[in-house]
Amino acid sequence: MSHRALQAALVLAQHDPAFIDALHADPDATLGPLGLDAAERRALVAVDPRAFRLDPLRRRRTLRVLAEEYRVATTLALAETGRLAFAEGFFGSRHFRRAVVGRVPLALQFGEWLLDAGLGTPQLGDILRLELAVARCRREAGQPPAPGIGLTPGVRVIQLFGGALEAVQRVERWLFEIGLMPQVALCNDAPPLPELPAVGDGPPLYLLLQPSANGVALTPIDAELHGGLAALARPVARADLARTLAPAGVPSARTESVVRALLDDGLLSEGAAAAPAAPELFYELATPDCATARRMVLATGLTEVVTFRNVHYDRARSDHAARGGSTLPALWDGELLHQGLADVLAALARLAPARER
Amino acid sequence: MAAAMDLSLLPRLGIGISAEFDSARRGIDAVRLYDERPGTIDFLEVGADLARGLDEHALRWAARGLPATYHFLDLNLEEPEDVDDAWVAGTVGLARTLGAAWLCGDGGLWHFGPRDRGHQTLMPPILCHDSAHAMADAVARVESQTGLRCLPENPPATVYLGDLHLCDYFGLVAARANCGLLLDCAHLAIFQRARGHAPLDGLDGFPLDRVVELHVAGGTERVTDGFSWIDDDHGPEPLDDTWRIFEHVVARTPNLKAVVYECERNGVEEVLAGFARVRARVAEAWGA
């Protein structure tokens, strides 16, 4: 019994009523992609559906925590939609499923879901990107740097509309006022959500996000520093620094001194070079071609040779892109990226006999 | 027998009450209970996670140098990789501050995916051999890296998946990890009812000599859309099934060191009778 897949299905069932309906209507189509075998599917279908729905506040408790991290964006989203059902729709989304099945941080998926929700409040996009960036910084802080020179894990830069911070502060003040006495929200003369600064008024705002004792500190920076740091969001080899920083306006003669200063300030870090590359299979869950490729790795006894890289994880996704990846599955053999099922299977076939020798 | 001998060296803590972050502000303050009702409680079990740490209540208890245990609320004991360096370092720090005699916690999932703030979504383990082995490996890792005993607890749930009986599952965990156990009598009563078993079913094969701690707590029988279930609401009055399990087990656990009556959300007067009943049964078992 693959208890992890079954556990994931149980989490989905306890959060998403539509999933419960689907697993009863078509168990194979609903549970098969999660990797559940026939016995596991029967076990889940045998559960009285009412048992999954006994805790009506389960989703609300999770949303409360997520809304704390996306305080302003969630407020604007609910102000626009006017429906709690909108927020609870997260639990039926592919983003929630990706968090549960792909084991990606839930808060980051909630932010991505809001970004993809197609809402129209003009200020929402930038504010959401800011709160998502803060959420990422919290989780990246303290991680070892990737090979090359790049932003220190937990450090990010972002460009926003000029009134973004003022908009955040106005909404925060409103939330504070409502929070003093939540019943106020029922009153006809309750304080309305304040007018927000318009997008496009004034010059853009550039922010540096850094880990601090209290979480993440936001510091306004100038466009030049933003450009330089943004160019190094993804680490590059030392030899490539001048070429990478040139579009950001850093003359090649100054590259070394600029980078040295940023390293000294802790905004950049240099990670050790990676060990010689082992074959890596880039894949995503619930995609038939990727499943075929993974099964081939198992069938050819290459499990100790080929590293599985789930692109739902940021690092795997960026590595896939850095190697020129555009489709899945993809197999990195240390020198070349083989893309698409046919090429991947062919490359695996070459690896298998090589290992036997 | 080696395991039983080892567990016998743990300190006997007596009767305790549970606490969670900020629980004393709305419920029972253990320090006041200890001072104002002598002989009611002997120790405090603090439910905590790294995100919130220890609250003023727990620190006030610790400052008195009174006995305590640390109940984690943020470790997926079904996932050995969740026992990471950060969790170990943080938990050891809190447990030392508290002067905890051991660690304990529900054997299941407190979060899905990577540990993150505030999931607090306790899910039961899948009751199968692979899961039991994974949990045993996690318990062993916790013990080796913290230097503290770790007692896995049978968690509550409204849905249990897997073919094993809950008692057999935790028996497998204990055998593989060579660890002690925390048997929550109320949670076991919930499981028995959910599976259609009698309260004591399955206990005949359960390693009672590994039980170091027992929990007793109130629950409420509810019917939702015609579906009968037990709400593990920690009200003041344990169900008859819970008492029956407790009174059966307490007389048969040679290494029992502690019993927690999880009732901190109630009023003091509501729970004194429960404490008296627990203490009387424990006194009989310990020959005091």
XYZ file of C-alpha atoms in Angstrom, chain B residues 98-208:
111
model
C 10.516 23.391 29.834
C 12.578 20.724 31.583
C 10.587 18.095 29.717
C 10.989 14.509 30.874
C 10.267 13.271 27.329
C 8.727 14.179 23.990
C 5.413 12.918 22.724
C 3.025 13.686 19.916
C 0.310 12.357 17.686
C 1.586 9.866 15.145
C 0.231 11.290 11.939
C 0.480 14.418 9.822
C 0.300 17.951 11.179
C 0.935 19.505 7.790
C 0.971 18.419 4.168
C 4.099 18.988 2.153
C 6.953 20.906 3.753
C 6.497 22.121 7.340
C 4.824 25.480 7.222
C 3.119 27.878 9.496
C -0.260 27.055 10.888
C -1.466 23.985 9.013
C -2.462 22.297 12.283
C -4.388 19.789 10.195
C -3.948 16.604 12.161
C -4.407 13.603 9.905
C -4.142 9.985 11.056
C -1.548 7.652 9.584
C -2.508 5.171 6.910
C -2.810 1.957 8.896
C -0.455 -0.260 6.914
C 2.976 -1.808 7.423
C 4.886 0.676 5.255
C 3.506 3.592 7.199
C 4.234 1.910 10.544
C 7.814 1.328 9.456
C 8.174 4.938 8.362
C 6.810 6.162 11.678
C 9.146 3.878 13.592
C 12.089 5.250 11.649
C 10.979 8.785 12.447
C 10.630 7.996 16.152
C 14.069 6.424 16.198
C 15.495 9.462 14.455
C 13.876 11.834 16.939
C 15.248 9.867 19.867
C 18.756 9.584 18.476
C 18.968 13.257 17.520
C 17.301 14.801 20.568
C 18.560 12.444 23.231
C 15.005 12.335 24.582
C 12.480 9.538 24.586
C 9.739 10.077 22.003
C 6.337 8.527 22.613
C 4.102 8.267 19.537
C 0.415 8.766 20.317
C -2.550 7.232 18.506
C -4.284 10.252 16.924
C -7.989 11.015 16.547
C -9.786 10.933 13.200
C -13.149 10.543 11.602
C -11.710 8.555 8.693
C -9.090 5.847 9.087
C -7.671 4.148 6.008
C -5.610 0.971 5.959
C -6.126 -2.621 6.944
C -4.471 -2.681 10.370
C -6.153 -2.172 13.699
C -4.871 0.994 15.381
C -3.429 -1.086 18.238
C -1.576 -3.384 15.852
C -0.228 -0.398 13.944
C 1.296 1.217 17.021
C 2.482 -2.173 18.230
C 4.475 -2.461 14.995
C 5.841 1.053 15.465
C 6.978 0.309 19.008
C 8.584 -2.991 18.093
C 10.580 -1.549 15.199
C 11.599 1.667 16.975
C 12.059 0.014 20.375
C 10.156 2.935 21.822
C 7.576 3.621 24.478
C 3.987 4.508 23.636
C 1.398 7.076 24.554
C -2.053 5.515 24.440
C -4.856 8.049 24.138
C -7.891 6.229 25.494
C -10.351 8.738 24.022
C -8.796 8.480 20.573
C -8.882 4.705 20.768
C -12.570 4.858 21.722
C -13.200 6.997 18.630
C -11.389 4.503 16.425
C -13.243 1.525 17.892
C -16.584 3.209 17.315
C -15.664 4.237 13.760
C -14.629 0.697 12.871
C -17.548 -0.956 14.654
C -15.370 -2.570 17.334
C -16.013 -2.978 21.052
C -13.947 -0.649 23.270
C -11.342 -3.254 24.260
C -10.990 -4.993 20.884
C -7.387 -5.272 19.749
C -5.833 -4.543 23.116
C -5.030 -8.234 23.623
C -2.215 -7.924 21.100
C -1.077 -4.471 22.150
C 2.306 -4.171 23.924
C 1.020 -2.705 27.182
